[in-house]
Short mmCIF file of C-alpha atoms in Angstrom, two decimals:
data_model
loop_
_atom_site.label_atom_id
_atom_site.label_comp_id
_atom_site.label_asym_id
_atom_site.label_seq_id
_atom_site.Cartn_x
_atom_site.Cartn_y
_atom_site.Cartn_z
CA MET N 1 96.64 266.96 -83.14
CA ILE N 2 93.72 268.52 -85.03
CA GLN N 3 90.74 266.22 -84.72
CA SER N 4 88.09 265.70 -87.36
CA PRO N 5 84.52 266.57 -86.29
CA LYS N 6 82.94 263.74 -84.32
CA ILE N 7 79.53 262.29 -84.92
CA ILE N 8 77.53 260.70 -82.13
CA GLU N 9 75.81 257.50 -83.21
CA VAL N 10 73.69 254.77 -81.65
CA LEU N 11 74.62 251.60 -83.57
CA ALA N 12 72.20 248.68 -83.27
CA PRO N 13 72.56 245.01 -84.27
CA ALA N 14 70.18 243.12 -86.55
CA LYS N 15 69.86 239.40 -87.12
CA ASN N 16 67.47 239.95 -90.02
CA LYS N 17 65.48 242.52 -91.99
CA GLU N 18 62.59 242.69 -89.52
CA ILE N 19 64.91 243.41 -86.61
CA ALA N 20 66.90 245.98 -88.60
CA ILE N 21 63.74 247.92 -89.42
CA ALA N 22 62.61 247.72 -85.79
CA ALA N 23 65.99 249.08 -84.66
CA ILE N 24 65.60 252.01 -87.06
CA ASP N 25 62.06 252.64 -85.83
CA HIS N 26 63.33 252.70 -82.24
CA GLY N 27 66.05 255.27 -82.77
CA ALA N 28 69.18 253.70 -84.24
CA ASP N 29 71.44 256.04 -86.20
CA ALA N 30 73.01 253.00 -87.87
CA VAL N 31 72.49 249.25 -87.97
CA TYR N 32 74.87 246.39 -88.70
CA ILE N 33 73.54 243.27 -90.38
CA GLY N 34 75.29 240.19 -91.73
CA ALA N 35 75.37 239.19 -95.40
CA GLY N 36 75.46 235.71 -96.86
CA GLN N 37 79.12 234.98 -96.13
CA PHE N 38 82.20 235.98 -94.14
CA GLY N 39 80.51 237.42 -91.02
CA ALA N 40 81.63 236.58 -87.47
CA ARG N 41 78.11 235.32 -86.72
CA SER N 42 77.69 232.55 -89.26
CA ALA N 43 74.12 231.95 -88.05
CA ALA N 44 73.08 235.53 -88.83
CA GLY N 45 73.41 235.80 -92.61
CA ASN N 46 70.96 237.62 -94.88
CA SER N 47 70.26 237.76 -98.59
CA LEU N 48 71.28 240.73 -100.72
CA GLU N 49 67.59 241.35 -101.39
CA ASP N 50 66.81 241.70 -97.68
CA ILE N 51 69.82 243.94 -97.07
CA ALA N 52 68.75 246.10 -100.04
CA ASP N 53 65.32 246.48 -98.41
CA VAL N 54 67.00 247.52 -95.16
CA VAL N 55 69.19 250.06 -96.98
CA ARG N 56 66.21 251.60 -98.77
CA TYR N 57 64.27 251.90 -95.53
CA ALA N 58 67.25 253.18 -93.53
CA HIS N 59 68.30 255.84 -96.00
CA GLN N 60 64.85 257.43 -95.88
CA PHE N 61 65.75 258.44 -92.31
CA ASN N 62 69.48 259.12 -92.84
CA VAL N 63 70.30 255.89 -91.02
CA LYS N 64 73.42 254.05 -92.16
CA VAL N 65 73.78 250.32 -92.82
CA PHE N 66 77.03 248.46 -92.12
CA VAL N 67 77.78 244.85 -93.07
CA PRO N 68 80.30 242.80 -91.07
CA MET N 69 82.66 240.67 -93.15
CA ASN N 70 84.93 240.24 -90.17
CA THR N 71 86.29 236.72 -90.40
CA VAL N 72 89.76 235.53 -91.34
CA LEU N 73 89.57 234.49 -94.99
CA THR N 74 91.31 231.66 -96.79
CA ASP N 75 92.98 232.36 -100.13
CA ASP N 76 90.18 230.68 -102.05
CA GLN N 77 87.60 232.94 -100.39
CA LEU N 78 89.11 236.25 -101.49
CA ALA N 79 87.40 236.34 -104.89
CA GLY N 80 84.03 235.64 -103.28
CA ALA N 81 84.62 238.35 -100.69
CA GLU N 82 85.47 240.87 -103.41
CA LYS N 83 82.32 239.96 -105.34
CA GLN N 84 80.14 240.30 -102.23
CA ILE N 85 81.61 243.70 -101.35
CA HIS N 86 80.86 245.00 -104.84
CA ALA N 87 77.30 243.67 -104.61
CA LEU N 88 76.81 245.33 -101.20
CA TYR N 89 78.19 248.61 -102.52
CA ASP N 90 75.83 248.44 -105.49
CA ILE N 91 72.79 248.22 -103.19
CA GLY N 92 73.99 251.20 -101.14
CA VAL N 93 75.57 249.71 -98.02
CA ASP N 94 77.47 252.45 -96.19
CA ALA N 95 80.42 250.48 -94.80
CA ILE N 96 82.01 247.04 -94.57
CA ILE N 97 83.45 245.87 -91.24
CA ILE N 98 86.54 243.68 -91.66
CA GLN N 99 89.11 241.69 -89.70
CA ASP N 100 91.29 240.28 -92.51
CA MET N 101 93.66 242.92 -93.88
CA GLY N 102 93.91 240.91 -97.10
CA ILE N 103 90.58 242.48 -98.08
CA LEU N 104 92.38 245.81 -98.47
CA LYS N 105 94.46 244.31 -101.29
CA LEU N 106 91.37 243.45 -103.34
CA ASN N 107 89.84 245.53 -106.13
CA LEU N 108 87.35 247.35 -103.91
CA PRO N 109 84.65 249.89 -104.72
CA PRO N 110 84.78 253.25 -102.88
CA VAL N 111 82.95 251.96 -99.80
CA GLU N 112 84.00 252.84 -96.25
CA ILE N 113 85.98 250.15 -94.45
CA HIS N 114 85.76 249.77 -90.67
CA ALA N 115 88.19 247.69 -88.60
CA SER N 116 86.33 245.14 -86.48
CA THR N 117 87.05 244.66 -82.79
CA GLN N 118 88.35 241.28 -84.02
CA THR N 119 91.51 243.09 -85.17
CA ASP N 120 92.39 243.57 -81.48
CA ASN N 121 92.52 247.38 -81.35
CA ARG N 122 94.12 248.24 -78.03
CA THR N 123 96.93 250.70 -78.78
CA VAL N 124 97.59 254.04 -80.46
CA GLN N 125 100.08 252.31 -82.75
CA LYS N 126 97.52 249.76 -83.93
CA VAL N 127 94.82 252.36 -84.56
CA ASN N 128 97.23 254.62 -86.44
CA PHE N 129 98.37 251.67 -88.55
CA LEU N 130 94.77 250.91 -89.48
CA ARG N 131 94.12 254.55 -90.36
CA SER N 132 97.20 254.62 -92.58
CA ALA N 133 95.92 251.49 -94.33
CA GLY N 134 92.73 253.30 -95.33
CA ILE N 135 90.41 252.36 -92.45
CA SER N 136 87.89 255.12 -91.72
CA ARG N 137 86.63 253.77 -88.38
CA VAL N 138 88.13 251.53 -85.70
CA VAL N 139 86.02 249.41 -83.36
CA LEU N 140 87.93 249.44 -80.08
CA ALA N 141 88.69 246.34 -78.03
CA ARG N 142 86.07 245.80 -75.34
CA GLU N 143 88.60 245.39 -72.54
CA LEU N 144 89.97 248.95 -72.79
CA THR N 145 89.59 251.31 -69.84
CA LEU N 146 88.11 254.78 -70.20
CA LYS N 147 91.59 256.25 -69.68
CA GLU N 148 93.02 254.09 -72.47
CA ILE N 149 90.20 255.08 -74.83
CA SER N 150 90.78 258.76 -74.09
CA HIS N 151 94.52 258.39 -74.73
CA ILE N 152 93.92 256.70 -78.09
CA SER N 153 91.39 259.36 -79.11
CA LYS N 154 93.83 262.20 -78.39
CA GLU N 155 96.55 260.61 -80.51
CA VAL N 156 94.61 259.52 -83.60
CA ASP N 157 92.38 261.16 -86.20
CA VAL N 158 89.89 258.43 -87.04
CA GLU N 159 86.36 257.62 -85.91
CA LEU N 160 86.24 255.42 -82.82
CA GLU N 161 83.48 252.95 -82.08
CA ALA N 162 83.02 251.17 -78.74
CA PHE N 163 80.67 248.50 -77.43
CA VAL N 164 78.36 249.79 -74.73
CA HIS N 165 75.98 246.87 -74.18
CA GLY N 166 75.76 243.12 -74.60
CA ALA N 167 77.79 239.94 -74.31
CA LEU N 168 81.46 239.99 -73.35
CA CYS N 169 84.24 237.54 -74.15
CA VAL N 170 86.67 236.54 -71.39
CA SER N 171 89.59 236.78 -73.84
CA TYR N 172 91.25 239.72 -75.53
CA SER N 173 89.18 240.86 -78.51
CA GLY N 174 89.89 238.68 -81.54
CA GLN N 175 92.46 236.64 -79.64
CA CYS N 176 90.45 233.64 -78.41
CA TYR N 177 91.46 230.23 -79.73
CA ILE N 178 89.67 227.88 -77.29
CA SER N 179 86.93 226.95 -79.74
CA GLN N 180 89.44 226.25 -82.52
CA ALA N 181 91.61 224.15 -80.21
CA MET N 182 88.72 222.11 -78.80
CA THR N 183 86.51 221.58 -81.85
CA GLY N 184 88.20 222.99 -84.94
CA ARG N 185 85.52 225.71 -85.05
CA SER N 186 87.34 229.04 -85.18
CA ALA N 187 85.93 232.10 -83.43
CA ASN N 188 87.85 234.15 -86.00
CA ARG N 189 85.87 232.47 -88.76
CA GLY N 190 82.42 233.00 -87.27
CA GLU N 191 82.02 229.58 -85.65
CA CYS N 192 82.76 230.08 -81.94
CA ALA N 193 81.52 227.15 -79.84
CA GLN N 194 81.43 229.47 -76.79
CA TYR N 195 83.27 227.26 -74.35
CA CYS N 196 83.50 230.21 -71.97
CA ARG N 197 79.72 229.95 -71.45
CA LEU N 198 79.90 226.40 -70.05
CA PRO N 199 80.06 225.33 -66.37
CA TYR N 200 83.38 224.03 -65.05
CA GLN N 201 84.96 222.51 -61.95
CA LEU N 202 87.90 224.29 -60.30
CA TYR N 203 90.51 222.14 -58.54
CA ASP N 204 93.48 223.08 -56.39
CA ALA N 205 96.92 221.48 -56.71
CA ASP N 206 95.87 218.61 -54.44
CA GLY N 207 92.81 217.73 -56.48
CA ASN N 208 90.30 219.25 -54.10
CA ILE N 209 87.24 220.76 -55.77
CA LEU N 210 87.07 224.48 -55.04
CA ALA N 211 84.06 225.18 -57.30
CA LYS N 212 81.63 222.77 -58.91
CA ASN N 213 79.47 223.40 -61.99
CA LYS N 214 80.20 227.13 -61.95
CA HIS N 215 80.42 229.42 -64.98
CA LEU N 216 83.99 230.39 -64.20
CA LEU N 217 84.81 231.89 -67.60
CA SER N 218 81.50 233.55 -68.42
CA LEU N 219 81.51 237.28 -67.80
CA LYS N 220 78.43 239.26 -66.94
CA ASP N 221 77.00 241.20 -69.86
CA LEU N 222 78.28 244.69 -70.54
CA ASP N 223 76.12 247.66 -69.52
CA LEU N 224 77.72 251.09 -69.89
CA SER N 225 74.46 253.00 -69.98
CA ASP N 226 75.52 255.08 -66.96
CA HIS N 227 78.83 255.98 -68.61
CA ILE N 228 77.71 257.19 -72.05
CA GLU N 229 78.67 260.81 -71.44
CA GLU N 230 82.12 259.78 -70.22
CA LEU N 231 82.65 257.71 -73.37
CA MET N 232 81.60 260.65 -75.54
CA ASP N 233 84.03 262.94 -73.72
CA ALA N 234 86.74 260.30 -74.14
CA GLY N 235 86.31 260.51 -77.92
CA VAL N 236 83.95 257.66 -78.79
CA SER N 237 81.55 258.65 -81.54
CA SER N 238 79.71 255.37 -82.22
CA LEU N 239 78.03 253.58 -79.33
CA LYS N 240 77.65 249.95 -80.35
CA ILE N 241 75.09 247.51 -79.00
CA GLU N 242 76.16 243.85 -79.28
CA GLY N 243 73.64 241.25 -80.40
CA ARG N 244 73.38 240.03 -83.99
CA LEU N 245 71.87 236.82 -82.61
CA LYS N 246 69.40 238.63 -80.34
CA GLU N 247 65.64 238.62 -80.93
CA LEU N 248 63.35 241.50 -81.88
CA ASP N 249 62.14 242.55 -78.42
CA TYR N 250 65.67 242.76 -77.06
CA VAL N 251 67.00 244.88 -79.92
CA LYS N 252 64.15 247.37 -80.11
CA ASN N 253 64.04 247.92 -76.34
CA ILE N 254 67.79 248.28 -75.85
CA THR N 255 68.03 250.58 -78.88
CA ALA N 256 65.22 252.80 -77.59
CA PHE N 257 66.84 252.87 -74.15
CA TYR N 258 70.18 254.10 -75.52
CA ARG N 259 68.47 256.51 -77.90
CA LYS N 260 66.80 258.15 -74.91
CA LYS N 261 70.04 258.24 -72.94
CA VAL N 262 71.99 259.83 -75.79
CA ASP N 263 69.28 262.38 -76.59
CA GLU N 264 69.17 263.51 -72.97
CA ILE N 265 72.92 264.13 -73.05
CA LEU N 266 72.85 265.92 -76.40
CA LEU N 267 70.01 268.16 -75.24
CA ARG N 268 72.00 269.14 -72.17
CA ARG N 269 75.34 269.21 -73.96
CA PRO N 270 74.93 270.71 -77.46
CA ASP N 271 78.73 270.76 -77.73
#
């Protein structure tokens, strides 16, 4: 299969305008920042005015701005989602990140649409389906192996984005329903109660306690900084840092760290 030319991009998170600008100043090629509604981090929304300021600043340095609208929508939310996408397009946002395929049936402006990791992108068939539906970039599931990523890349002609740093979920991407079952707060609607972060007791069949007050479901954070070149060779073009709820110091330092790592590779590997 003939592949389209690949970009290499450091993609940084931003909880707000200040953090987005700091990420740009510390080497991000793109930032993703939540709008007022429909993002998978309901506590990280921003006004259109602030996002417009970020876009103006970013575009001075050829940095792109993406807005996640990656929750499952109810029927009565579709009109509001369409209105918000048009408003984001009008201020120059470069792409919208979605989970709900119903968005593709709306009257959309000519803005790029990326498929969130929430759409559970683990197979060639799924990625090809998304491409055929008009998706220009697919954010891969975090649980994929390097071999699986490479296989997908060889079989599809669409930009691939992968998480390289930050928090991990114990469940398959976009397929966790613990929060919804326990509290009615859906992770797929931006309201995860993060039960996997709590301590638990582990019992055997006889009721004996095998582990007490241990974080049995909480994974260690992701850190693929020593595997960036392998991910590039596997076909990943956007290296995504998790953390739209993270504070300023975290974002600027992690962004700068990955910027340095990527630049060292590109200097040595101009291909």
